[in-house]
Tab-separated table of C-alpha atoms in Angstrom:
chain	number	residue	atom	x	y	z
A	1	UNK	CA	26.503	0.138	33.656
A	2	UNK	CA	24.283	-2.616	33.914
A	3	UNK	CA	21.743	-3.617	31.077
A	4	UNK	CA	18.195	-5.036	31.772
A	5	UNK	CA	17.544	-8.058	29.258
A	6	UNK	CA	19.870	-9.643	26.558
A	7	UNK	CA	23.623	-7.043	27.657
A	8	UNK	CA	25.565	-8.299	24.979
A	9	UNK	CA	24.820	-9.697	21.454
A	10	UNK	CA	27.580	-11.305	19.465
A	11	UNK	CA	27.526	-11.118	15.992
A	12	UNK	CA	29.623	-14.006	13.724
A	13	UNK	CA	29.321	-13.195	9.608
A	14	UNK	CA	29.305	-16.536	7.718
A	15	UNK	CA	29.827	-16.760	3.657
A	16	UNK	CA	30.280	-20.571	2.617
A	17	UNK	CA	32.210	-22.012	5.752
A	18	UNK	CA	29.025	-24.150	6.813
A	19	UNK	CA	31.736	-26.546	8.175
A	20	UNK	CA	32.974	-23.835	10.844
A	21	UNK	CA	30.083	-22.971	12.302
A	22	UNK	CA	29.296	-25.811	15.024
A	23	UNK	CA	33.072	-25.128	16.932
A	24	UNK	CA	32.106	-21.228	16.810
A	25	UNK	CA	28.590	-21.538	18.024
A	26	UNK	CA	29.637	-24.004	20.739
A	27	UNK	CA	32.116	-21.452	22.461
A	28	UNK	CA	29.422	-18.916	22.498
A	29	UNK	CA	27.005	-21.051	23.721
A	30	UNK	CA	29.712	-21.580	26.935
A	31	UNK	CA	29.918	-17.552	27.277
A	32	UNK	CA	27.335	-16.540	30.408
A	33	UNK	CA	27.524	-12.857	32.248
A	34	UNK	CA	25.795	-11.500	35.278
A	35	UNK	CA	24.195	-15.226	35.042
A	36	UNK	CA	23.050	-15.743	31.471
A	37	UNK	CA	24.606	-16.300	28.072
A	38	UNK	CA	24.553	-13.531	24.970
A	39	UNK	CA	22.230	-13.021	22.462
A	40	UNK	CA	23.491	-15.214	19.468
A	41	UNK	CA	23.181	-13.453	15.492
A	42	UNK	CA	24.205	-15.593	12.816
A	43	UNK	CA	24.496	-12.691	9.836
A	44	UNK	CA	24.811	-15.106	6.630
A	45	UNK	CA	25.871	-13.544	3.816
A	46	UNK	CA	24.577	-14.965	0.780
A	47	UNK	CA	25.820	-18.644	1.053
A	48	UNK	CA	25.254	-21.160	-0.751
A	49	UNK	CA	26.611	-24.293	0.801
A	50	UNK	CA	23.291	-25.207	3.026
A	51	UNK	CA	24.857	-22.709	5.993
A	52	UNK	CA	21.355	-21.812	6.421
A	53	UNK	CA	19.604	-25.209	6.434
A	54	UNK	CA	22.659	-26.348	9.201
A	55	UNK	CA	21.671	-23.271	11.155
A	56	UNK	CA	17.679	-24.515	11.272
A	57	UNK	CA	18.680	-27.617	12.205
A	58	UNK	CA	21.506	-27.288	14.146
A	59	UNK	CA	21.298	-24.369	16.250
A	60	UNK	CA	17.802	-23.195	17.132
A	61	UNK	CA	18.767	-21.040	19.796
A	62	UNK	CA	20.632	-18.252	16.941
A	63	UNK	CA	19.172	-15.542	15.253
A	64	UNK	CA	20.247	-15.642	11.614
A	65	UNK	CA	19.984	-12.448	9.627
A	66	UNK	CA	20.184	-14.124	5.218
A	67	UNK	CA	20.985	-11.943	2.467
A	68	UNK	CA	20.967	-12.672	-0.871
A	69	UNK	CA	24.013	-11.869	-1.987
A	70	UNK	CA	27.806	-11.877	-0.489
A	71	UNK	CA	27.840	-7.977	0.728
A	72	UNK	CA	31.326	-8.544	2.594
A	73	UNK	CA	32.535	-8.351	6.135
A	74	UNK	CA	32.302	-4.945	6.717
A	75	UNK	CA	28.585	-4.404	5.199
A	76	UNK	CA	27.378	-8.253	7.285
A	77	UNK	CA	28.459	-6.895	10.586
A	78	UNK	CA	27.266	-3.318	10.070
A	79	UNK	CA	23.950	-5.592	9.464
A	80	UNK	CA	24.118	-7.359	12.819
A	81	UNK	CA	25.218	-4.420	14.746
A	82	UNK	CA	21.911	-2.457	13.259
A	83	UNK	CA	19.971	-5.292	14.038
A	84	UNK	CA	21.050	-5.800	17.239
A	85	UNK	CA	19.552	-4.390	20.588
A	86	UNK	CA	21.776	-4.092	22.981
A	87	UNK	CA	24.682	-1.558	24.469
A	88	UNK	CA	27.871	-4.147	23.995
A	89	UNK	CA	27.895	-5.837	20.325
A	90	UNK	CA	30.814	-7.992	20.143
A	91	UNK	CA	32.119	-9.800	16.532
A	92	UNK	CA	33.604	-13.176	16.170
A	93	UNK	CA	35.206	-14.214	13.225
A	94	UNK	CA	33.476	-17.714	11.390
A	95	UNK	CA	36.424	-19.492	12.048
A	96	UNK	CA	37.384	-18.552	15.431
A	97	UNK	CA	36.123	-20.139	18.894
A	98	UNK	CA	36.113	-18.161	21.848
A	99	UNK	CA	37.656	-18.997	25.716
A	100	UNK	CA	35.009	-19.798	28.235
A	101	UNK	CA	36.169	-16.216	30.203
A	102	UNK	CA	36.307	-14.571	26.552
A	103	UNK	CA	33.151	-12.221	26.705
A	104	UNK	CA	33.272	-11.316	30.529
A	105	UNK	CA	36.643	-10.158	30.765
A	106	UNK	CA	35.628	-7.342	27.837
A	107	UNK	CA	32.447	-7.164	29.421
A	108	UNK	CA	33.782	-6.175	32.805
A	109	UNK	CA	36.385	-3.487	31.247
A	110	UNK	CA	33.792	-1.464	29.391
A	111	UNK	CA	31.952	-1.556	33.155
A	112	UNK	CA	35.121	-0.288	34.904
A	113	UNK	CA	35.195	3.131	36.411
A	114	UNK	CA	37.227	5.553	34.448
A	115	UNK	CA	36.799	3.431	31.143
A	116	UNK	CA	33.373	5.611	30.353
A	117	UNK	CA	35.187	6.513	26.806
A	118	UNK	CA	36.653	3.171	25.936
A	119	UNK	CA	34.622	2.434	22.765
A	120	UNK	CA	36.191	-1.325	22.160
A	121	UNK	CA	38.093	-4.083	24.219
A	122	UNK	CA	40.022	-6.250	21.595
A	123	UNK	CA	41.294	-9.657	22.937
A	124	UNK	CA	43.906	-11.729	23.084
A	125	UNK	CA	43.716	-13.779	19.592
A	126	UNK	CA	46.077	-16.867	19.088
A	127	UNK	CA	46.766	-18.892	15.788
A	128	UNK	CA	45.169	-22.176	16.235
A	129	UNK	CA	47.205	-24.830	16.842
A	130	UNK	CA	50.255	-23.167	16.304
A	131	UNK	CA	51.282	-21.820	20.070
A	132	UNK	CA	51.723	-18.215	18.382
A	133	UNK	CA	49.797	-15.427	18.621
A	134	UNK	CA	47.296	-13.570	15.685
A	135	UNK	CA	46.700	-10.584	17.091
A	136	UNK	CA	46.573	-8.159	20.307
A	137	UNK	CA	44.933	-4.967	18.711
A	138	UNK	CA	45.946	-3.890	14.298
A	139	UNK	CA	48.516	-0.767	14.111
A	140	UNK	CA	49.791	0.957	11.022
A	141	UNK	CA	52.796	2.161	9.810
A	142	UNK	CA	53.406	5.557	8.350
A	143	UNK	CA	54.164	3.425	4.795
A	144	UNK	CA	50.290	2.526	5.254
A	145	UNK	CA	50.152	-0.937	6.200
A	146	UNK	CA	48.746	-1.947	8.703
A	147	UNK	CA	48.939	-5.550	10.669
A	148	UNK	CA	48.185	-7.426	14.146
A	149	UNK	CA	50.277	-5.809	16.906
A	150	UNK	CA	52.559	-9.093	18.324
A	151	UNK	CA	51.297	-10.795	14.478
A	152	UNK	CA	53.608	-14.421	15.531
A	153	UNK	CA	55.183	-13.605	18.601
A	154	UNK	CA	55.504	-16.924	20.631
A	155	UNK	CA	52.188	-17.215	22.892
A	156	UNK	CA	54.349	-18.012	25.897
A	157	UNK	CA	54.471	-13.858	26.321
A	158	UNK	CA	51.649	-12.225	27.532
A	159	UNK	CA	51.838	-8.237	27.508
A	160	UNK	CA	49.887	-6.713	29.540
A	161	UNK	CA	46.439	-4.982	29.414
A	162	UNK	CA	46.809	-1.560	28.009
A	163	UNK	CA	45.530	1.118	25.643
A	164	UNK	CA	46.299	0.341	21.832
A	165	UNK	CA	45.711	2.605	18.844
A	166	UNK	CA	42.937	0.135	17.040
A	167	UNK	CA	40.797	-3.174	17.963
A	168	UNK	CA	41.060	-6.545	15.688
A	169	UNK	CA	37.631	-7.100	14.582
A	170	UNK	CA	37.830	-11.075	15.302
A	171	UNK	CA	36.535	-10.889	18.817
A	172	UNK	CA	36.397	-7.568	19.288
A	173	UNK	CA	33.712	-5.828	22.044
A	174	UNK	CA	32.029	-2.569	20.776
A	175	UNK	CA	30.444	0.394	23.008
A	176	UNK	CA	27.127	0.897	20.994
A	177	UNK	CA	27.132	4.129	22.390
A	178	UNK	CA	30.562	5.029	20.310
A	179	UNK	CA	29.702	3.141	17.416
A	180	UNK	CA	26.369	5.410	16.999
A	181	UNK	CA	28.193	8.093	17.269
A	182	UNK	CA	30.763	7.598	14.585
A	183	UNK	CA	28.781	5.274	12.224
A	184	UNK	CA	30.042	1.990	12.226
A	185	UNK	CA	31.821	0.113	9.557
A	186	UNK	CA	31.902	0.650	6.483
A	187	UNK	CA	30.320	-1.249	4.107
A	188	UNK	CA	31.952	0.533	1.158
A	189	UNK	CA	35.521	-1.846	2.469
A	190	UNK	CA	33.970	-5.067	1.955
A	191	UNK	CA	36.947	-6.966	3.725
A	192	UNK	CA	39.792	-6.318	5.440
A	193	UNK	CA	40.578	-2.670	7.119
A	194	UNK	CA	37.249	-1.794	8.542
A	195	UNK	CA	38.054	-2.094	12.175
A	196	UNK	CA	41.682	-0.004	11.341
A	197	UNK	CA	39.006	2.489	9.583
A	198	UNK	CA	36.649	2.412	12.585
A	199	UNK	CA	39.280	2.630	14.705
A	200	UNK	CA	40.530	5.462	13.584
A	201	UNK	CA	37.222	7.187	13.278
A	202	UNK	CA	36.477	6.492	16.925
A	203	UNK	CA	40.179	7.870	17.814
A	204	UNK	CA	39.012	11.328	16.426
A	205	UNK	CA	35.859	11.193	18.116
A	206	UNK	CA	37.975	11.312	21.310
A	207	UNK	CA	37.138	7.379	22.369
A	208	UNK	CA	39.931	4.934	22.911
A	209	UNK	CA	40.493	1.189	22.656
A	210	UNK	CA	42.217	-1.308	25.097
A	211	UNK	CA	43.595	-4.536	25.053
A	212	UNK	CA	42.750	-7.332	27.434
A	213	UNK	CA	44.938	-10.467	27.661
A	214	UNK	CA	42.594	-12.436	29.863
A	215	UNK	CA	40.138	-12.549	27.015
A	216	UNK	CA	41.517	-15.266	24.685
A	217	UNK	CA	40.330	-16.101	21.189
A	218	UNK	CA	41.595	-19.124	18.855
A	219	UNK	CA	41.982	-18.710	15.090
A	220	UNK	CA	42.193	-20.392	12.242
A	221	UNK	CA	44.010	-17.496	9.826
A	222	UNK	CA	42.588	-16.283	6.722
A	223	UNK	CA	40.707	-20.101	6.685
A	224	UNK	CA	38.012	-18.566	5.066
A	225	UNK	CA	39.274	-15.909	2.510
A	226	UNK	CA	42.789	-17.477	1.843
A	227	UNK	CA	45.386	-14.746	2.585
A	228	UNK	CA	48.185	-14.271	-0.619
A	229	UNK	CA	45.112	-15.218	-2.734
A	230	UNK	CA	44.823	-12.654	-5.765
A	231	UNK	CA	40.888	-11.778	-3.674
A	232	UNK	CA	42.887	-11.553	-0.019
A	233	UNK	CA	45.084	-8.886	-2.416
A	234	UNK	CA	42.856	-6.886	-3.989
A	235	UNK	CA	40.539	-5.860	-0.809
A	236	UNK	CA	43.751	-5.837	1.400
A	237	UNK	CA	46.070	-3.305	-0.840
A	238	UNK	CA	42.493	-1.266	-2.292
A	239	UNK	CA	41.614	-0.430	1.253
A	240	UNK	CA	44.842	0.155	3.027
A	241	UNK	CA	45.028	2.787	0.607
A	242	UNK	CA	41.969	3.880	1.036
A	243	UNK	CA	41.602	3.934	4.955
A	244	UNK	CA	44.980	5.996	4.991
A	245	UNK	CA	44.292	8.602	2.650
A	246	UNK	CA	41.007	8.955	4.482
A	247	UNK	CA	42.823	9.314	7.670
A	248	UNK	CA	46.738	9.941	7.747
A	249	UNK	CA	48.837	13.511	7.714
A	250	UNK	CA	49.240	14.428	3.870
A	251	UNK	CA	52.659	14.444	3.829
A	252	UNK	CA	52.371	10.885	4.233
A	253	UNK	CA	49.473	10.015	2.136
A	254	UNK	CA	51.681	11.233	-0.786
A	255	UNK	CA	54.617	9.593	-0.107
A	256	UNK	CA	52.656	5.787	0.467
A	257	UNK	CA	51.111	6.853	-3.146
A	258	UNK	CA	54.462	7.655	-4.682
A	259	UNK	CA	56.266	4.031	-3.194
A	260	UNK	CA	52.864	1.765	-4.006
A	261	UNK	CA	53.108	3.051	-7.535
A	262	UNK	CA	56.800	2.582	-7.800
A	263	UNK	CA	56.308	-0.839	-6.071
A	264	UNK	CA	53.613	-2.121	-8.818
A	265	UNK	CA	55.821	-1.115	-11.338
A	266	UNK	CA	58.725	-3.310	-10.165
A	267	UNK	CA	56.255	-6.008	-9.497
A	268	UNK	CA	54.788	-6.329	-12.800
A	269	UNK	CA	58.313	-6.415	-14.320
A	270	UNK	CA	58.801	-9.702	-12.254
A	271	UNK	CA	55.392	-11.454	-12.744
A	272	UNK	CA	53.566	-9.411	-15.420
A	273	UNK	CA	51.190	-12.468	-16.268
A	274	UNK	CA	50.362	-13.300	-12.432
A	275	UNK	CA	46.541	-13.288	-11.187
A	276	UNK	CA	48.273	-11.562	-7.596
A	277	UNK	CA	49.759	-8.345	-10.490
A	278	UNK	CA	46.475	-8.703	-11.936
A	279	UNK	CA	44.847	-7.956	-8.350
A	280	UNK	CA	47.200	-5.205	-7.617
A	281	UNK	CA	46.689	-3.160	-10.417
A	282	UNK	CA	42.943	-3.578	-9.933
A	283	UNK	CA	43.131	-2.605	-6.452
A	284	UNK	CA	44.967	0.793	-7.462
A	285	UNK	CA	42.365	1.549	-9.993
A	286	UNK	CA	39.423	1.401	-7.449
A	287	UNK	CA	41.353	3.033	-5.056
A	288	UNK	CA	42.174	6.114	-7.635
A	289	UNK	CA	38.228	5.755	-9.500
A	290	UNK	CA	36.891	6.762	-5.683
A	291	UNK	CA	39.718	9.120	-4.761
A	292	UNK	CA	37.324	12.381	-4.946
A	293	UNK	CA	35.113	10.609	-2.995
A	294	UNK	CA	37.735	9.728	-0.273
A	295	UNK	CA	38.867	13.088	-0.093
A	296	UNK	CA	35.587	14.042	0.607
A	297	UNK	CA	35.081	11.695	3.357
A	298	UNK	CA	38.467	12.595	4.745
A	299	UNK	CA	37.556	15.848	4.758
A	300	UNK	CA	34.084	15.477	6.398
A	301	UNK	CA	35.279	13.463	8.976
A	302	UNK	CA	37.825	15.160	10.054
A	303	UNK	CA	36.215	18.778	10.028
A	304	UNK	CA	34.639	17.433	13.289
A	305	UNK	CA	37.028	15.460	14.768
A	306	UNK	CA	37.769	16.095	19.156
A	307	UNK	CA	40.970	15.254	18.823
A	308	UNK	CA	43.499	16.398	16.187
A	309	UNK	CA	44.999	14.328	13.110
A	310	UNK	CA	48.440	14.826	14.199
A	311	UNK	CA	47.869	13.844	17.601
A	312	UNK	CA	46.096	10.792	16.727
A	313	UNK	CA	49.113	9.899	13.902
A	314	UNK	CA	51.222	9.441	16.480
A	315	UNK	CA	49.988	5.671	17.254
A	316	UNK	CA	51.366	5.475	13.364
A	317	UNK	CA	54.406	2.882	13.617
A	318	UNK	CA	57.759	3.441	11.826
A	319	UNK	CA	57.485	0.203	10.259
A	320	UNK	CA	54.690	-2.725	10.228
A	321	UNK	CA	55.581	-4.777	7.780
């Protein structure tokens, strides 16, 4: 379906990284469809490095949406998407810059007959630099970690376009339409596992996500939350945890709770002292303080659900570590 006006806004969230900005903005700026370029929202959250000062001087032409305080990922683009107007939203990560053919090649698969209840088109995303690739879509195991489908796989191989259980949220193109429906992400996650968690939402609304190799992202991993760092820990173990008790068959919810606990143990026996144990065992108490509450949600969303748990679980990999 064609949209009168802006058809697609992209939304980048920006915390501190003033100095990736300019090589982000400048491959949207090169993204046009049906003859005109994409509404451009800057959502900055809370920085404090004169992000917002470059932005009035640098780049006119974007919409920035300040808050006063770091809310995370999840709650920043569930800020642009609200704020945006039009019926594709797509996400790009701070530190990623986008192919000239990047934003048509989702575009045009949303528009494609038969693809009514595709909800999001993740890309192609490569490691900068580095001739390997990031990401072609996020699965999860049935331990409860999830990762990038083809996470280092030599970019030389190309697989292609297909359906894939959830989108990566660096590039990613949404379906307004879907994400009304279902609600959007999650602030409550702050960072990492909001697009497995959306994903996974919109898979029991009966919507689907696909894969598009022709739309090629570049990006500069984890340059902007440092990934093994004990923050990178405690958000990335607090809401795996979270997002698959919310989501996975119970049998298996009980077993990832009996192996994480088993697994801090050992790990505090090796580094008791370390700021990453420190993380871990911080992550674990959130995750248990706000278990009623996850149960809740787990039950609420699910209670409505088109398509059935089980059938869904069967995207869930044997292993993705």
């Amino acid at each position: 379906m064609r949209v009168s006006g802006w058809a697609v806004t992209v939304v980048v969230v920006t915390w501190d990284a003033v100095e990736l900005l300019a090589g982000c903005l400048e491959s949207l700026r090169a993204q046009h469809w049906c003859g005109r370029g994409p509404r451009l929202l800057v959502v900055d959250n809370g920085s404090t490095d004169g992000t917002r000062e470059w932005l009035g001087a640098h780049a006119p032409d974007v919409e920035v949406l300040a808050t006063d305080v770091n809310l995370g990922f999840a709650s920043g683009a569930a800020l642009g998407i609200a704020a945006s107007n039009t019926a594709y939203v797509a996400l790009l990560n701070n530190d990623a810059t986008a192919d000239t053919g990047w934003l048509a090649a989702m575009v045009e698969v949303l528009d494609a007959p038969g693809h009514e209840r595709v909800a999001a088109v993740t890309p192609r995303v490569l490691l900068a630099g580095r001739d390997l690739v990031n990401s072609t879509g996020n699965i999860v195991s049935r331990t409860g970690r999830g990762r990038d489908r083809d996470w280092r796989t030599p970019a030389s191989t190309v697989r292609p376009a297909d359906e894939v259980f959830g989108f990566c949220g660096n590039g990613v193109l949404l379906r307004r339409a879907a994400i009304d429906q279902v609600g959007g992400f999650d602030p409550k996650l702050f960072l990492y596992y909001e697009d497995t968690d959306l994903s996974w939402r919109l898979r029991a609304a009966g919507w689907t996500v696909r894969y598009e190799p022709t739309a090629v992202v570049e990006h500069r991993h984890a340059a902007s939350s440092g990934e093994g760092s004990p923050r990178f820990t405690l958000w990335n173990e607090r809401n795996s945890m979270i997002v698959f008790t919310r989501h996975a068959p119970v049998l298996l919810v009980v077993g990832v709770h009996l192996r994480r606990m088993v697994g801090l143990v050992l790990h505090t026996l090796k580094a008791p002292a370390s700021p990453v144990t420190r993380a871990r065992w911080r992550a674990m108490a959130e995750h248990l303080g706000r278990l009623p509450r996850t149960l809740a949600e787990r039950r609420r969303i699910w209670a409505g659900a088109q398509v059935p748990r089980a059938e869904v679980a069967r995207w869930l990999e044997r292993s993705a570590s």
